[in-house]
């Protein structure tokens, strides 16, 4: 089947899965060239096999809340591809979770993991359970019920889950604890674990730090210094906060953050003390970003129900909340005020229209599968440390992370550089990620 025919066919077969179709379409349209240059791919119907997950588990998760009521949520694991390594990808707990979102994330993860240079396939899982507003005991009971159903499908060489939206160290700890009890083994299986039981140093920081390292590589191609640059961030979770930590360390100004209730804009940039407050607010008190303005009324303005892009003056945007959070109008607003780079911490935060705008403006634009690959890369390093029963120093892990982000940048440049020197990171990342998985699939036969 031809590449474009596959998209039409998937659209017909999965009409209620818009995010999945969006992700597939973006990749397929950008890899047509290498695909057409390898006619054997079409003969083996490779694209269609690569777009459809190997398998999907879906199940009911029943648990008891603090009032003694029985609650039911849906649970899923999408094992997309293990062509180049064991299935690997995060778990998302959020009320919006459905199969379309998890299929898009697992598909993206396959290419991202291929880019990292480590041996990891692609997967994603999750539930429409939201930890927001739940007590620790409720979250624990939910995690235990989720793993009671999933544990037979995962393992250190089979499928290795990690965190994502709504799943941080607390949730990974509860899930790994239950897995360990049922499997009766201590072999890792989850990444993002606590330091005391096999977690890697720098894993919590890795996605945010990695995104900044990727940004530095992009800026270097144009001889631009990060120091003093105004950076707009969305989100205030794991990825957003560690992006801010690294940016402040490098002398950039962080001029916005957000959560699903609204955004804060800080015209003079966050101070170290204010960032410490946000880290404590989000990680310890699980508070809301609007509380920042109660604490620092002169430093920031809160925009309820709004994303930051229209309200903030910035040089660089680093969307780090969720998918489709920058639409065409947001992109035009950012470009109108002269944004020079967009580096995606979140997965697919820009709509197809926004991506088109960024590419047409020829700014430095890095899609999530390249820019946010630092998280899964350090997860890969956690797996390596667990296998060796060793733990590496923070410096060692950080150094490896920097190198991996530089290698991903080199691959994007190799496959995405156009004749006038412009680097199309979308084409570069998709092609580099695709070629490795495609060659592995060809070599392994029809499975
Ligand atoms: P967290 O749960 O730690 O934080 C998510 C942040 O985004 C919160 O501030 C949350 O606000 C906000 N948010 C979530 N959903 C929405 C929404 N629908 N609209 C507006 N804001 C929203 O998640 P992470 O930081 O881990 O993940 C953020 C993004 O980064 C996701 O796209 C994820 O897939 C991606 N990513 C994460 C990696 C990781 O290592 N954690 C690795 C690679 C990518 P609220 O608190 O109100 O929900």
XYZ file of C-alpha atoms and ligand atoms in Angstrom:
495
model
C 0.000 0.000 0.000
C 1.238 3.534 -0.798
C 1.966 5.843 2.132
C -0.954 8.216 1.463
C -3.356 5.293 0.978
C -2.460 4.058 4.449
C -3.605 7.351 6.008
C -6.960 7.199 4.156
C -7.406 3.596 5.164
C -6.643 4.281 8.839
C -8.999 7.262 8.801
C -11.774 4.963 7.533
C -11.021 2.194 10.034
C -10.496 4.421 13.099
C -12.835 7.399 12.495
C -13.082 8.302 16.184
C -9.352 8.522 16.863
C -8.310 12.039 15.737
C -5.069 12.303 17.746
C -3.844 8.935 16.442
C -4.609 9.909 12.828
C -2.948 13.325 13.359
C 0.290 11.739 14.609
C 0.351 9.112 11.856
C -0.310 11.701 9.141
C 2.519 13.950 10.363
C 5.053 11.139 10.267
C 3.927 9.561 7.012
C 3.827 12.783 5.015
C 7.354 13.638 6.116
C 8.929 10.244 5.278
C 7.543 9.818 1.747
C 10.972 10.404 0.198
C 12.912 7.571 1.918
C 9.842 5.366 1.683
C 9.620 5.774 -2.089
C 13.363 5.257 -2.398
C 12.967 1.780 -0.862
C 10.369 -0.100 -2.978
C 10.713 -3.219 -0.820
C 8.990 -1.300 2.010
C 5.812 -1.109 -0.066
C 6.062 -4.757 -1.107
C 6.133 -5.745 2.568
C 3.325 -3.331 3.457
C 5.670 -1.861 6.017
C 3.951 1.457 6.696
C 0.628 -0.111 7.567
C 2.332 -2.632 9.851
C 4.279 0.158 11.507
C 1.202 2.338 12.083
C -0.980 -0.296 13.731
C 0.089 -1.279 17.269
C 1.286 -4.856 17.842
C -1.432 -5.244 20.483
C -3.626 -3.319 22.918
C -4.766 -4.393 26.372
C -7.849 -2.716 27.818
C -9.373 -3.522 31.174
C -11.626 -2.336 34.009
C -9.929 -1.008 37.147
C -12.150 -1.208 40.222
C -11.034 0.420 43.458
C -12.550 1.786 46.675
C -12.451 5.496 47.551
C -12.087 7.004 51.044
C -15.870 7.092 51.496
C -16.070 3.339 50.862
C -17.636 3.748 47.410
C -16.593 1.369 44.635
C -15.217 3.276 41.647
C -14.510 1.984 38.133
C -12.038 3.363 35.613
C -10.680 2.107 32.310
C -7.065 0.968 32.019
C -5.016 0.458 28.846
C -1.591 -0.546 27.586
C -0.743 -0.054 23.921
C 2.297 -2.137 22.901
C 3.128 -0.481 19.635
C 6.427 -1.956 18.430
C 9.277 -4.059 19.837
C 11.248 -4.120 16.595
C 14.345 -2.540 18.151
C 13.959 -3.359 21.868
C 11.458 -4.163 24.631
C 8.269 -2.095 24.644
C 8.928 1.140 26.545
C 6.750 4.159 27.300
C 4.990 6.047 30.043
C 1.652 5.703 31.799
C -0.773 8.650 31.818
C -3.491 9.150 34.446
C -5.853 11.915 33.328
C -9.604 12.198 32.853
C -9.117 12.838 29.120
C -7.290 9.533 28.469
C -8.759 7.383 25.701
C -7.419 4.941 23.126
C -6.893 7.592 20.456
C -4.554 9.538 22.759
C -2.663 6.443 23.906
C -2.301 5.110 20.342
C -0.864 8.467 19.224
C 1.538 8.522 22.170
C 2.675 4.905 21.607
C 3.211 5.577 17.890
C 5.275 8.710 18.649
C 7.192 6.847 21.342
C 8.346 4.237 18.826
C 10.107 6.866 16.689
C 11.362 8.839 19.701
C 12.905 5.734 21.261
C 14.515 4.867 17.954
C 16.136 8.336 17.910
C 17.657 7.934 21.378
C 20.218 5.431 20.018
C 19.217 3.019 22.826
C 17.479 -0.338 22.317
C 13.872 0.447 23.222
C 10.604 -0.238 21.410
C 7.498 1.917 21.789
C 4.455 1.658 24.095
C 2.119 3.810 26.178
C -0.519 3.131 28.782
C -2.855 4.861 31.135
C -6.260 5.384 32.603
C -9.060 7.933 32.702
C -8.446 8.075 36.465
C -7.302 11.511 37.635
C -5.065 11.693 40.749
C -6.069 15.362 41.150
C -8.007 15.842 44.392
C -7.497 12.216 45.485
C -5.868 11.266 48.780
C -2.569 9.345 48.852
C -4.439 6.213 49.952
C -6.895 6.508 47.065
C -4.037 6.913 44.595
C -2.315 3.875 46.130
C -5.432 1.703 45.913
C -5.983 2.740 42.318
C -2.353 2.041 41.316
C -2.499 -1.385 42.967
C -5.742 -2.272 41.159
C -4.291 -1.047 37.836
C -1.183 -3.227 38.203
C -3.126 -6.260 39.436
C -4.602 -6.348 35.945
C -1.503 -5.303 33.945
C 1.393 -7.064 35.668
C 1.427 -10.183 33.469
C 1.959 -8.073 30.350
C 5.045 -6.164 31.560
C 8.569 -7.071 32.644
C 12.194 -5.888 32.412
C 12.724 -7.449 28.961
C 9.090 -7.323 27.826
C 7.553 -3.929 28.477
C 8.902 -1.250 30.807
C 6.424 1.493 31.845
C 7.320 4.918 33.339
C 5.564 8.204 34.236
C 3.695 10.769 32.150
C 0.902 13.252 32.906
C -0.522 12.464 36.354
C 2.079 9.778 37.006
C 5.166 10.890 38.950
C 7.421 9.300 41.566
C 4.522 8.590 43.955
C 2.457 6.685 41.377
C 5.462 4.799 39.948
C 6.395 3.756 43.507
C 2.927 2.352 44.208
C 2.744 0.567 40.844
C 6.240 -0.894 41.119
C 5.538 -2.020 44.699
C 2.468 -3.970 43.586
C 4.263 -5.378 40.543
C 7.096 -6.603 42.743
C 4.675 -8.282 45.147
C 2.881 -10.131 42.350
C 5.912 -11.017 40.196
C 8.141 -11.815 43.186
C 11.181 -10.345 41.544
C 13.210 -7.149 41.829
C 14.356 -6.523 38.291
C 13.400 -2.928 37.584
C 10.458 -3.167 35.158
C 9.396 0.432 35.858
C 11.628 3.473 35.306
C 11.280 6.716 37.231
C 11.525 4.732 40.474
C 12.656 6.257 43.772
C 16.422 6.546 44.300
C 16.316 4.034 47.142
C 14.916 1.208 45.009
C 16.695 1.358 41.674
C 15.776 4.788 40.305
C 18.373 6.716 38.346
C 19.728 10.078 39.401
C 18.588 12.845 36.998
C 15.523 10.846 35.802
C 13.025 13.370 37.276
C 14.962 16.230 35.653
C 15.748 14.436 32.374
C 12.918 15.520 30.064
C 13.161 19.203 30.987
C 16.977 19.272 31.071
C 17.125 17.299 27.811
C 14.792 19.741 26.098
C 17.044 22.647 27.096
C 20.131 20.727 25.860
C 18.389 20.149 22.534
C 17.490 23.842 22.363
C 21.156 24.761 22.957
C 22.145 22.547 20.016
C 19.583 24.281 17.806
C 20.620 27.793 18.916
C 24.276 26.926 18.239
C 23.486 26.343 14.536
C 22.655 30.055 14.340
C 25.248 31.288 16.816
C 22.594 32.423 19.334
C 23.311 32.588 23.101
C 20.576 31.463 25.531
C 21.664 34.006 28.150
C 19.052 36.707 28.701
C 16.527 35.103 26.311
C 12.877 35.297 27.376
C 11.355 31.821 27.431
C 7.618 31.101 27.671
C 6.811 27.726 29.225
C 3.389 26.088 29.519
C 2.551 23.561 32.211
C 3.954 23.408 35.725
C 4.465 19.674 36.109
C 7.569 17.529 35.860
C 8.705 18.616 32.399
C 7.872 22.316 32.777
C 9.483 22.815 36.179
C 12.799 21.116 35.337
C 12.932 23.021 32.047
C 12.670 26.195 34.137
C 15.375 24.998 36.565
C 17.901 24.463 33.747
C 16.967 27.714 31.975
C 17.548 29.775 35.126
C 20.856 28.008 35.674
C 21.904 29.119 32.170
C 20.837 32.741 32.651
C 17.618 32.718 30.590
C 14.381 34.345 31.817
C 11.281 32.198 32.388
C 8.317 34.454 31.663
C 5.304 32.115 31.898
C 3.991 28.874 33.371
C 0.499 27.349 33.475
C -1.757 24.491 34.513
C -5.098 23.292 33.237
C -6.876 26.147 35.110
C -4.870 29.066 33.667
C -1.521 30.779 33.106
C 0.793 33.137 34.948
C 2.926 35.677 33.108
C 6.010 37.006 34.910
C 7.283 39.971 32.804
C 10.673 40.246 34.552
C 11.220 36.483 34.674
C 11.109 34.068 37.616
C 13.708 34.512 40.335
C 15.379 31.450 41.872
C 13.319 31.960 45.023
C 10.065 32.113 43.039
C 10.960 28.947 41.139
C 11.688 27.173 44.448
C 8.215 28.246 45.574
C 6.638 26.718 42.427
C 8.565 23.447 42.870
C 7.341 23.193 46.447
C 3.798 24.262 45.531
C 3.488 21.619 42.806
C 5.546 18.738 44.217
C 4.766 18.907 47.928
C 1.424 20.706 48.273
C 0.015 19.685 44.855
C -1.296 23.255 44.572
C -2.493 25.365 41.621
C -0.382 27.846 39.642
C -2.761 30.739 40.450
C -1.504 30.565 44.053
C 1.769 32.035 42.775
C 0.030 35.377 42.268
C -1.368 35.316 45.821
C 2.194 34.935 47.043
C 3.899 37.326 44.592
C 1.157 39.810 43.573
C 3.567 42.368 42.088
C 5.589 39.910 40.040
C 2.978 38.196 37.895
C -0.469 38.319 36.314
C -2.835 35.335 36.275
C -4.992 34.604 33.218
C -7.729 32.150 34.250
C -8.676 29.535 31.647
C -6.065 30.784 29.158
C -2.863 29.487 27.623
C 0.136 31.808 27.926
C 0.982 32.338 24.246
C -1.143 35.445 23.609
C -0.170 37.207 26.790
C 3.555 36.863 26.963
C 6.449 38.598 25.210
C 9.086 35.955 24.504
C 11.986 34.892 22.263
C 11.513 31.153 22.753
C 8.487 28.934 23.506
C 8.758 25.577 25.264
C 5.249 24.030 25.446
C 5.373 21.450 28.232
C 1.767 20.656 29.186
C -0.218 18.563 26.708
C -1.115 17.790 23.087
C -2.559 20.437 20.742
C -1.951 23.346 23.133
C -0.579 25.662 20.402
C -3.041 26.159 17.549
C -2.598 28.150 14.333
C -3.616 31.452 15.976
C -1.267 30.877 18.915
C 1.571 30.120 16.481
C 0.881 33.306 14.503
C 0.787 35.315 17.753
C 4.169 33.894 18.780
C 5.693 34.547 15.348
C 4.275 38.089 15.189
C 6.281 39.013 18.258
C 9.458 37.531 16.790
C 9.838 34.130 18.444
C 13.086 32.499 17.212
C 12.657 28.958 18.527
C 9.984 26.515 19.675
C 11.225 23.376 21.439
C 8.519 20.933 22.488
C 8.626 19.388 25.967
C 5.130 17.964 25.607
C 4.125 15.360 23.035
C 2.510 16.876 19.911
C 1.683 20.221 21.598
C 1.455 22.024 18.238
C -1.480 21.400 15.904
C -0.696 20.625 12.228
C -1.601 24.237 11.365
C 0.823 25.577 13.983
C 3.614 23.294 12.734
C 3.015 24.570 9.199
C 3.356 28.167 10.440
C 6.631 27.450 12.269
C 8.138 25.657 9.270
C 7.031 28.373 6.845
C 8.610 31.030 9.097
C 11.827 28.930 9.130
C 12.362 29.382 12.843
C 14.142 26.738 14.920
C 11.293 24.300 15.532
C 11.893 20.978 17.341
C 9.061 18.411 17.531
C 8.587 16.629 20.843
C 9.857 13.278 19.637
C 13.323 14.837 19.297
C 13.305 17.570 21.948
C 11.677 15.654 24.806
C 13.492 12.352 24.234
C 15.759 13.030 27.228
C 13.202 11.511 29.614
C 13.030 8.130 27.957
C 16.779 8.237 27.320
C 17.529 8.427 31.031
C 14.870 5.747 31.524
C 17.000 3.634 29.178
C 20.012 4.456 31.343
C 17.992 3.447 34.436
C 17.292 0.080 32.771
C 21.017 -0.347 32.096
C 21.901 0.482 35.716
C 19.234 -1.961 36.994
C 20.621 -4.764 34.791
C 24.118 -4.134 36.121
C 22.798 -3.671 39.686
C 24.829 -0.447 39.792
C 24.019 3.222 40.080
C 25.858 5.941 38.238
C 26.623 9.420 39.564
C 24.463 12.421 38.630
C 27.377 13.848 36.630
C 27.752 10.658 34.636
C 24.046 10.428 33.806
C 23.852 14.137 32.942
C 26.873 13.821 30.655
C 25.308 10.857 28.844
C 22.030 12.790 28.549
C 23.829 15.750 26.953
C 25.561 13.412 24.505
C 22.316 11.655 23.562
C 20.566 14.993 22.901
C 23.525 16.087 20.760
C 23.351 12.776 18.848
C 19.622 13.231 18.253
C 20.341 16.726 16.950
C 22.989 15.328 14.592
C 20.519 12.748 13.233
C 17.898 15.481 12.655
C 20.508 17.530 10.813
C 21.592 14.563 8.711
C 18.091 13.750 7.469
C 16.465 17.200 7.706
C 18.982 19.709 6.302
C 17.681 21.428 3.182
C 19.748 22.867 0.309
C 19.721 26.395 1.773
C 21.007 25.116 5.134
C 17.633 25.257 6.940
C 17.119 22.256 9.225
C 13.628 20.786 9.044
C 13.644 18.993 12.390
C 10.237 17.404 11.735
C 11.462 15.683 8.600
C 14.839 14.908 10.168
C 13.435 13.338 13.345
C 10.725 11.360 11.580
C 13.050 10.026 8.891
C 15.866 9.084 11.271
C 13.425 7.412 13.685
C 11.592 5.620 10.887
C 14.610 4.244 9.000
C 15.998 2.374 11.999
C 12.662 0.746 12.893
C 11.896 0.004 9.230
C 15.237 -1.751 8.661
C 14.783 -3.807 11.835
C 11.292 -4.854 10.732
C 12.505 -5.827 7.265
C 15.262 -7.960 8.748
C 12.885 -9.772 11.125
C 10.296 -10.903 8.559
C 6.516 -10.587 8.555
C 5.372 -10.778 12.181
P 2.670 16.406 34.784
O 1.429 15.694 35.141
O 3.799 16.405 35.734
O 2.351 17.917 34.385
C 1.470 18.214 33.362
C 1.248 19.722 33.372
O 0.465 20.060 32.224
C 0.455 20.193 34.587
O 0.801 21.515 34.865
C -0.984 20.081 34.083
O -1.883 20.916 34.752
C -0.825 20.543 32.650
N -1.867 19.945 31.824
C -2.173 18.623 31.707
N -3.212 18.448 30.883
C -3.570 19.693 30.478
C -4.580 20.185 29.628
N -5.433 19.345 29.011
N -4.652 21.528 29.436
C -3.785 22.394 30.053
N -2.813 21.973 30.877
C -2.716 20.642 31.079
O 3.131 15.759 33.371
P 4.548 15.833 32.663
O 5.206 17.126 32.980
O 5.247 14.572 32.921
O 4.124 15.813 31.120
C 3.877 16.992 30.378
C 3.991 16.669 28.891
O 5.322 16.178 28.615
C 3.045 15.600 28.364
O 2.691 15.898 27.025
C 3.903 14.336 28.383
O 3.434 13.360 27.469
C 5.230 14.924 27.944
N 6.404 14.122 28.275
C 6.675 13.776 29.579
C 7.802 13.045 29.866
C 8.200 12.741 31.273
O 9.324 12.256 31.463
N 7.378 13.020 32.278
C 8.689 12.545 28.796
C 8.362 13.048 27.480
C 7.244 13.781 27.257
P -2.848 20.284 35.920
O -1.962 20.132 37.095
O -3.896 21.335 36.069
O -3.366 19.000 35.395
